[in-house]
mmCIF file of C-alpha atoms in Angstrom:
data_model
loop_
_atom_site.group_PDB
_atom_site.id
_atom_site.type_symbol
_atom_site.label_atom_id
_atom_site.label_comp_id
_atom_site.label_asym_id
_atom_site.label_seq_id
_atom_site.Cartn_x
_atom_site.Cartn_y
_atom_site.Cartn_z
ATOM 1 C CA MET A 1 -3.769 -81.080 -28.385
ATOM 2 C CA GLN A 2 -1.159 -78.617 -27.115
ATOM 3 C CA HIS A 3 2.065 -80.376 -26.242
ATOM 4 C CA GLU A 4 4.168 -79.421 -23.250
ATOM 5 C CA ILE A 5 7.892 -79.747 -23.806
ATOM 6 C CA ALA A 6 9.365 -82.554 -21.732
ATOM 7 C CA THR A 7 11.214 -81.556 -18.592
ATOM 8 C CA PRO A 8 14.606 -83.093 -17.758
ATOM 9 C CA LEU A 9 14.481 -86.515 -16.152
ATOM 10 C CA ALA A 10 15.859 -85.127 -12.916
ATOM 11 C CA ASP A 11 12.715 -83.049 -12.549
ATOM 12 C CA ARG A 12 10.322 -85.842 -13.466
ATOM 13 C CA SER A 13 8.981 -88.953 -11.826
ATOM 14 C CA PRO A 14 11.439 -91.707 -10.836
ATOM 15 C CA THR A 15 13.077 -93.694 -13.604
ATOM 16 C CA ILE A 16 11.375 -97.017 -14.351
ATOM 17 C CA VAL A 17 13.531 -98.306 -17.254
ATOM 18 C CA VAL A 18 17.310 -98.006 -17.596
ATOM 19 C CA VAL A 19 19.108 -99.309 -20.680
ATOM 20 C CA GLU A 20 22.906 -99.030 -20.543
ATOM 21 C CA ASN A 21 25.393 -99.818 -23.323
ATOM 22 C CA LEU A 22 22.985 -102.379 -24.790
ATOM 23 C CA VAL A 23 24.275 -104.728 -27.473
ATOM 24 C CA LYS A 24 22.205 -107.295 -29.361
ATOM 25 C CA ARG A 25 23.527 -109.494 -32.153
ATOM 26 C CA PHE A 26 21.846 -111.920 -34.505
ATOM 27 C CA GLY A 27 24.736 -114.092 -35.709
ATOM 28 C CA GLY A 28 27.225 -111.732 -37.304
ATOM 29 C CA PHE A 29 24.739 -108.854 -37.501
ATOM 30 C CA THR A 30 24.720 -106.254 -34.735
ATOM 31 C CA ALA A 31 21.107 -105.132 -34.300
ATOM 32 C CA LEU A 32 21.772 -102.855 -31.307
ATOM 33 C CA ASN A 33 25.114 -101.192 -30.709
ATOM 34 C CA ASP A 34 25.811 -99.429 -27.388
ATOM 35 C CA VAL A 35 22.247 -98.172 -26.860
ATOM 36 C CA ASN A 36 21.511 -96.016 -23.793
ATOM 37 C CA LEU A 37 17.986 -94.988 -22.817
ATOM 38 C CA THR A 38 16.080 -94.077 -19.661
ATOM 39 C CA VAL A 39 12.316 -93.929 -19.239
ATOM 40 C CA ALA A 40 10.699 -92.073 -16.344
ATOM 41 C CA LYS A 41 7.404 -93.145 -14.793
ATOM 42 C CA ARG A 42 4.466 -91.626 -16.705
ATOM 43 C CA GLU A 43 6.759 -90.680 -19.595
ATOM 44 C CA LYS A 44 5.688 -91.355 -23.170
ATOM 45 C CA ILE A 45 8.499 -92.170 -25.589
ATOM 46 C CA VAL A 46 8.087 -92.737 -29.322
ATOM 47 C CA LEU A 47 10.824 -94.732 -31.074
ATOM 48 C CA CYS A 48 11.056 -94.006 -34.768
ATOM 49 C CA GLY A 49 13.475 -94.590 -37.614
ATOM 50 C CA PRO A 50 13.836 -96.560 -40.836
ATOM 51 C CA SER A 51 13.094 -100.278 -41.053
ATOM 52 C CA GLY A 52 15.879 -102.351 -39.563
ATOM 53 C CA SER A 53 17.118 -99.572 -37.288
ATOM 54 C CA GLY A 54 16.666 -101.647 -34.116
ATOM 55 C CA LYS A 55 13.479 -100.097 -32.681
ATOM 56 C CA SER A 56 11.502 -103.308 -32.276
ATOM 57 C CA THR A 57 14.573 -105.214 -31.097
ATOM 58 C CA LEU A 58 15.079 -102.620 -28.353
ATOM 59 C CA ILE A 59 11.604 -102.978 -26.869
ATOM 60 C CA ARG A 60 11.723 -106.754 -27.259
ATOM 61 C CA CYS A 61 14.927 -106.707 -25.196
ATOM 62 C CA ILE A 62 13.224 -104.547 -22.546
ATOM 63 C CA ASN A 63 10.603 -107.298 -22.198
ATOM 64 C CA HIS A 64 13.320 -109.984 -22.531
ATOM 65 C CA ILE A 65 11.619 -111.548 -25.532
ATOM 66 C CA GLU A 66 15.083 -111.145 -27.018
ATOM 67 C CA LYS A 67 18.126 -111.769 -24.804
ATOM 68 C CA HIS A 68 20.731 -109.034 -25.001
ATOM 69 C CA ASP A 69 24.394 -109.826 -25.582
ATOM 70 C CA GLY A 70 25.965 -106.921 -23.735
ATOM 71 C CA GLY A 71 25.138 -104.029 -21.444
ATOM 72 C CA ARG A 72 22.329 -104.080 -18.918
ATOM 73 C CA ILE A 73 18.594 -103.456 -18.633
ATOM 74 C CA VAL A 74 16.860 -102.544 -15.380
ATOM 75 C CA VAL A 75 13.051 -102.459 -15.253
ATOM 76 C CA ASP A 76 11.378 -101.118 -12.114
ATOM 77 C CA GLY A 77 14.521 -101.770 -10.083
ATOM 78 C CA VAL A 78 15.026 -105.336 -11.325
ATOM 79 C CA GLU A 79 17.976 -106.096 -13.606
ATOM 80 C CA LEU A 80 17.132 -108.492 -16.408
ATOM 81 C CA THR A 81 19.288 -111.581 -16.183
ATOM 82 C CA ASP A 82 18.850 -115.150 -17.386
ATOM 83 C CA ARG A 83 17.129 -116.108 -14.141
ATOM 84 C CA MET A 84 13.568 -117.046 -15.006
ATOM 85 C CA ALA A 85 12.169 -115.610 -11.773
ATOM 86 C CA ASP A 86 13.504 -112.166 -12.661
ATOM 87 C CA ILE A 87 12.250 -112.375 -16.231
ATOM 88 C CA ASN A 88 8.744 -113.492 -15.253
ATOM 89 C CA GLY A 89 8.574 -110.877 -12.515
ATOM 90 C CA VAL A 90 9.417 -108.108 -14.967
ATOM 91 C CA ARG A 91 7.082 -109.413 -17.662
ATOM 92 C CA SER A 92 4.167 -109.403 -15.232
ATOM 93 C CA GLU A 93 4.687 -105.635 -14.806
ATOM 94 C CA VAL A 94 5.242 -104.841 -18.495
ATOM 95 C CA GLY A 95 2.402 -104.940 -21.018
ATOM 96 C CA MET A 96 3.296 -105.650 -24.647
ATOM 97 C CA VAL A 97 1.203 -105.028 -27.756
ATOM 98 C CA PHE A 98 2.541 -106.458 -31.019
ATOM 99 C CA GLN A 99 1.980 -105.780 -34.717
ATOM 100 C CA SER A 100 0.005 -109.006 -34.955
ATOM 101 C CA PHE A 101 -2.642 -109.263 -32.291
ATOM 102 C CA ASN A 102 -1.543 -112.640 -30.862
ATOM 103 C CA LEU A 103 -4.978 -113.372 -29.392
ATOM 104 C CA PHE A 104 -5.875 -116.968 -28.578
ATOM 105 C CA PRO A 105 -8.284 -117.943 -31.375
ATOM 106 C CA HIS A 106 -10.068 -120.626 -29.308
ATOM 107 C CA LEU A 107 -10.952 -118.202 -26.494
ATOM 108 C CA SER A 108 -13.591 -115.494 -26.547
ATOM 109 C CA VAL A 109 -12.575 -111.853 -26.247
ATOM 110 C CA VAL A 110 -13.320 -111.732 -22.524
ATOM 111 C CA GLU A 111 -11.598 -115.077 -21.898
ATOM 112 C CA ASN A 112 -8.469 -113.773 -23.672
ATOM 113 C CA CYS A 113 -8.426 -110.928 -21.166
ATOM 114 C CA MET A 114 -9.170 -113.110 -18.119
ATOM 115 C CA LEU A 115 -6.502 -115.768 -18.632
ATOM 116 C CA ALA A 116 -3.315 -114.035 -17.416
ATOM 117 C CA PRO A 117 -4.849 -112.337 -14.354
ATOM 118 C CA MET A 118 -6.160 -115.722 -13.222
ATOM 119 C CA LYS A 119 -2.933 -117.642 -13.954
ATOM 120 C CA VAL A 120 -0.366 -115.020 -12.888
ATOM 121 C CA ARG A 121 -2.159 -112.681 -10.473
ATOM 122 C CA GLY A 122 -4.324 -115.360 -8.867
ATOM 123 C CA LEU A 123 -7.659 -113.619 -9.491
ATOM 124 C CA SER A 124 -10.817 -115.679 -9.184
ATOM 125 C CA ARG A 125 -12.848 -116.175 -12.335
ATOM 126 C CA PRO A 126 -15.519 -113.599 -11.296
ATOM 127 C CA GLU A 127 -12.807 -111.073 -10.351
ATOM 128 C CA ALA A 128 -10.983 -111.623 -13.632
ATOM 129 C CA ARG A 129 -14.189 -111.252 -15.638
ATOM 130 C CA GLU A 130 -15.101 -108.024 -13.848
ATOM 131 C CA ARG A 131 -11.664 -106.549 -14.520
ATOM 132 C CA ALA A 132 -11.746 -107.720 -18.141
ATOM 133 C CA MET A 133 -15.155 -106.178 -18.780
ATOM 134 C CA ASP A 134 -14.070 -102.889 -17.184
ATOM 135 C CA LEU A 135 -11.097 -102.683 -19.522
ATOM 136 C CA LEU A 136 -13.043 -103.807 -22.576
ATOM 137 C CA ARG A 137 -15.376 -100.887 -21.828
ATOM 138 C CA LYS A 138 -12.350 -98.629 -21.566
ATOM 139 C CA VAL A 139 -11.272 -99.542 -25.105
ATOM 140 C CA ARG A 140 -14.911 -99.423 -26.294
ATOM 141 C CA ILE A 141 -15.223 -103.060 -27.313
ATOM 142 C CA HIS A 142 -17.211 -104.579 -24.428
ATOM 143 C CA SER A 143 -20.169 -105.318 -26.696
ATOM 144 C CA GLN A 144 -17.977 -107.900 -28.473
ATOM 145 C CA ALA A 145 -16.885 -109.651 -25.264
ATOM 146 C CA ASP A 146 -18.363 -113.054 -26.073
ATOM 147 C CA LYS A 147 -17.215 -113.149 -29.692
ATOM 148 C CA TYR A 148 -14.071 -114.890 -30.897
ATOM 149 C CA PRO A 149 -11.108 -113.012 -32.395
ATOM 150 C CA ALA A 150 -11.838 -114.213 -35.938
ATOM 151 C CA GLN A 151 -15.229 -112.487 -35.745
ATOM 152 C CA LEU A 152 -13.638 -109.055 -35.175
ATOM 153 C CA SER A 153 -11.964 -106.523 -37.447
ATOM 154 C CA GLY A 154 -8.245 -105.918 -37.151
ATOM 155 C CA GLY A 155 -8.776 -102.670 -35.282
ATOM 156 C CA GLN A 156 -11.114 -104.374 -32.840
ATOM 157 C CA GLN A 157 -8.642 -107.219 -32.286
ATOM 158 C CA GLN A 158 -5.850 -104.755 -31.547
ATOM 159 C CA ARG A 159 -8.019 -102.956 -28.988
ATOM 160 C CA VAL A 160 -8.707 -106.328 -27.357
ATOM 161 C CA ALA A 161 -4.937 -106.927 -27.287
ATOM 162 C CA ILE A 162 -4.488 -103.583 -25.504
ATOM 163 C CA ALA A 163 -7.241 -104.436 -23.005
ATOM 164 C CA ARG A 164 -5.669 -107.854 -22.409
ATOM 165 C CA ALA A 165 -2.322 -106.240 -21.586
ATOM 166 C CA LEU A 166 -4.013 -103.712 -19.284
ATOM 167 C CA CYS A 167 -5.758 -106.497 -17.369
ATOM 168 C CA MET A 168 -2.405 -107.302 -15.773
ATOM 169 C CA GLN A 169 -2.291 -103.722 -14.422
ATOM 170 C CA PRO A 170 1.193 -103.169 -15.873
ATOM 171 C CA LYS A 171 3.489 -100.358 -14.797
ATOM 172 C CA ILE A 172 4.639 -99.776 -18.370
ATOM 173 C CA MET A 173 3.195 -100.503 -21.817
ATOM 174 C CA LEU A 174 5.349 -101.354 -24.842
ATOM 175 C CA PHE A 175 3.838 -101.004 -28.318
ATOM 176 C CA ASP A 176 5.580 -102.540 -31.342
ATOM 177 C CA GLU A 177 4.081 -100.828 -34.407
ATOM 178 C CA PRO A 178 0.538 -101.598 -33.222
ATOM 179 C CA THR A 179 -1.128 -100.068 -36.289
ATOM 180 C CA SER A 180 1.167 -101.358 -39.052
ATOM 181 C CA ALA A 181 -0.959 -104.441 -39.803
ATOM 182 C CA LEU A 182 -4.226 -102.497 -39.907
ATOM 183 C CA ASP A 183 -6.217 -101.106 -42.802
ATOM 184 C CA PRO A 184 -6.015 -97.286 -42.830
ATOM 185 C CA GLU A 185 -9.589 -96.800 -41.629
ATOM 186 C CA MET A 186 -8.876 -98.905 -38.527
ATOM 187 C CA VAL A 187 -5.725 -97.046 -37.467
ATOM 188 C CA LYS A 188 -7.531 -94.139 -35.801
ATOM 189 C CA GLU A 189 -9.540 -96.288 -33.385
ATOM 190 C CA VAL A 190 -6.351 -97.895 -32.060
ATOM 191 C CA LEU A 191 -4.447 -94.600 -31.863
ATOM 192 C CA ASP A 192 -7.397 -93.010 -30.027
ATOM 193 C CA THR A 193 -7.156 -95.766 -27.416
ATOM 194 C CA MET A 194 -3.422 -95.149 -27.035
ATOM 195 C CA VAL A 195 -3.960 -91.380 -26.740
ATOM 196 C CA GLN A 196 -6.471 -92.038 -23.948
ATOM 197 C CA LEU A 197 -3.968 -94.260 -22.117
ATOM 198 C CA ALA A 198 -1.312 -91.583 -22.415
ATOM 199 C CA ALA A 199 -3.665 -88.931 -21.045
ATOM 200 C CA GLU A 200 -4.337 -91.134 -18.021
ATOM 201 C CA GLY A 201 -0.619 -91.252 -17.183
ATOM 202 C CA MET A 202 0.448 -94.685 -18.428
ATOM 203 C CA THR A 203 4.193 -95.050 -18.973
ATOM 204 C CA MET A 204 4.555 -95.923 -22.663
ATOM 205 C CA VAL A 205 7.291 -96.786 -25.137
ATOM 206 C CA CYS A 206 5.895 -96.934 -28.652
ATOM 207 C CA VAL A 207 7.527 -98.004 -31.896
ATOM 208 C CA THR A 208 5.464 -96.299 -34.580
ATOM 209 C CA HIS A 209 5.572 -94.422 -37.864
ATOM 210 C CA GLU A 210 2.432 -92.481 -36.889
ATOM 211 C CA MET A 211 4.059 -89.078 -36.561
ATOM 212 C CA GLY A 212 0.794 -87.316 -35.733
ATOM 213 C CA PHE A 213 0.537 -89.550 -32.677
ATOM 214 C CA ALA A 214 4.147 -88.741 -31.777
ATOM 215 C CA ARG A 215 3.486 -84.995 -31.993
ATOM 216 C CA GLU A 216 0.384 -85.265 -29.831
ATOM 217 C CA VAL A 217 1.433 -87.725 -27.153
ATOM 218 C CA ALA A 218 5.216 -88.086 -26.856
ATOM 219 C CA ASP A 219 7.326 -86.459 -24.186
ATOM 220 C CA ARG A 220 10.374 -87.530 -26.192
ATOM 221 C CA VAL A 221 10.948 -88.757 -29.722
ATOM 222 C CA VAL A 222 13.923 -91.118 -30.019
ATOM 223 C CA PHE A 223 15.264 -91.548 -33.556
ATOM 224 C CA MET A 224 17.216 -94.721 -34.287
ATOM 225 C CA ASP A 225 19.286 -95.763 -37.280
ATOM 226 C CA GLN A 226 21.586 -98.749 -37.863
ATOM 227 C CA GLY A 227 21.189 -100.047 -34.318
ATOM 228 C CA SER A 228 21.996 -96.810 -32.527
ATOM 229 C CA ILE A 229 20.127 -93.862 -31.052
ATOM 230 C CA VAL A 230 21.041 -90.987 -33.343
ATOM 231 C CA GLU A 231 18.901 -88.227 -31.899
ATOM 232 C CA GLU A 232 16.318 -87.599 -29.184
ATOM 233 C CA ALA A 233 14.304 -84.502 -28.393
ATOM 234 C CA ASP A 234 10.867 -83.272 -27.442
ATOM 235 C CA PRO A 235 8.455 -83.500 -30.410
ATOM 236 C CA GLU A 236 8.397 -79.772 -31.159
ATOM 237 C CA THR A 237 12.178 -79.656 -31.482
ATOM 238 C CA PHE A 238 12.475 -82.975 -33.330
ATOM 239 C CA PHE A 239 9.911 -82.144 -35.999
ATOM 240 C CA ARG A 240 10.792 -78.461 -36.367
ATOM 241 C CA ALA A 241 14.570 -78.632 -36.215
ATOM 242 C CA PRO A 242 16.100 -82.134 -36.306
ATOM 243 C CA ARG A 243 19.845 -81.921 -35.703
ATOM 244 C CA THR A 244 21.132 -84.758 -37.881
ATOM 245 C CA GLN A 245 20.954 -85.305 -41.618
ATOM 246 C CA ARG A 246 19.699 -88.858 -41.034
ATOM 247 C CA ALA A 247 16.714 -87.596 -39.031
ATOM 248 C CA LYS A 248 16.007 -84.865 -41.605
ATOM 249 C CA GLY A 249 16.053 -87.427 -44.412
ATOM 250 C CA PHE A 250 13.721 -89.752 -42.514
ATOM 251 C CA LEU A 251 11.209 -86.980 -41.787
ATOM 252 C CA ASN A 252 11.300 -85.806 -45.405
ATOM 253 C CA GLN A 253 10.351 -89.315 -46.506
ATOM 254 C CA ILE A 254 7.431 -89.868 -44.136
ATOM 255 C CA ILE A 255 5.968 -86.361 -43.765
ATOM 256 C CA HIS A 256 4.452 -84.943 -46.910
#
């Protein structure tokens, strides 16, 4: 797939996520230190970097799974505060896919996908089932709709998790290393689903070590280390000519 170099944010769609001077601490450890990031609508950003660099913490703060200690986060015009109404409003517009699939084991695949639209969006059961089946078809797992998560492979469960998030019709999707818990032969089916989403214009922020995916899909690659953003560039520039020694060292380790 030929990649088009990202245009400046001023020339793109409106900004949907703003992170300013973000600080997150766990006890005496500073996980995020003065992080600044913007995400435009329809933009695809890949966060990469060594383990412990703050990538997952950053997207968990964007969804307010982790509360930040300093700075500010604005998602779709709403600043994240401690007010539950704001948090729930933002979460209903932000889909999240984790390393572990987090499916409800006692519900079938289709019921996993129906639950949130019924509870949060107020869809009727028939409406929720129709939407769920449409999205299970989209991720090519509709034939397993009446099975339970334990009856599926890891790759199938992760595609169900993606469909479940999409059932809320989110404005942005966050992915936290969605292939890291999968056997190698299952990685491609999940990445193919994510590539399809990207092609359809979904706004995405992805934490991943899958550099082939980053080359193909990302508008921007954001490299993090020790809780800070060290470098960001379009994929062609980042992979061909990284500016910092830390980014060069990271790429040398993961690209053979």
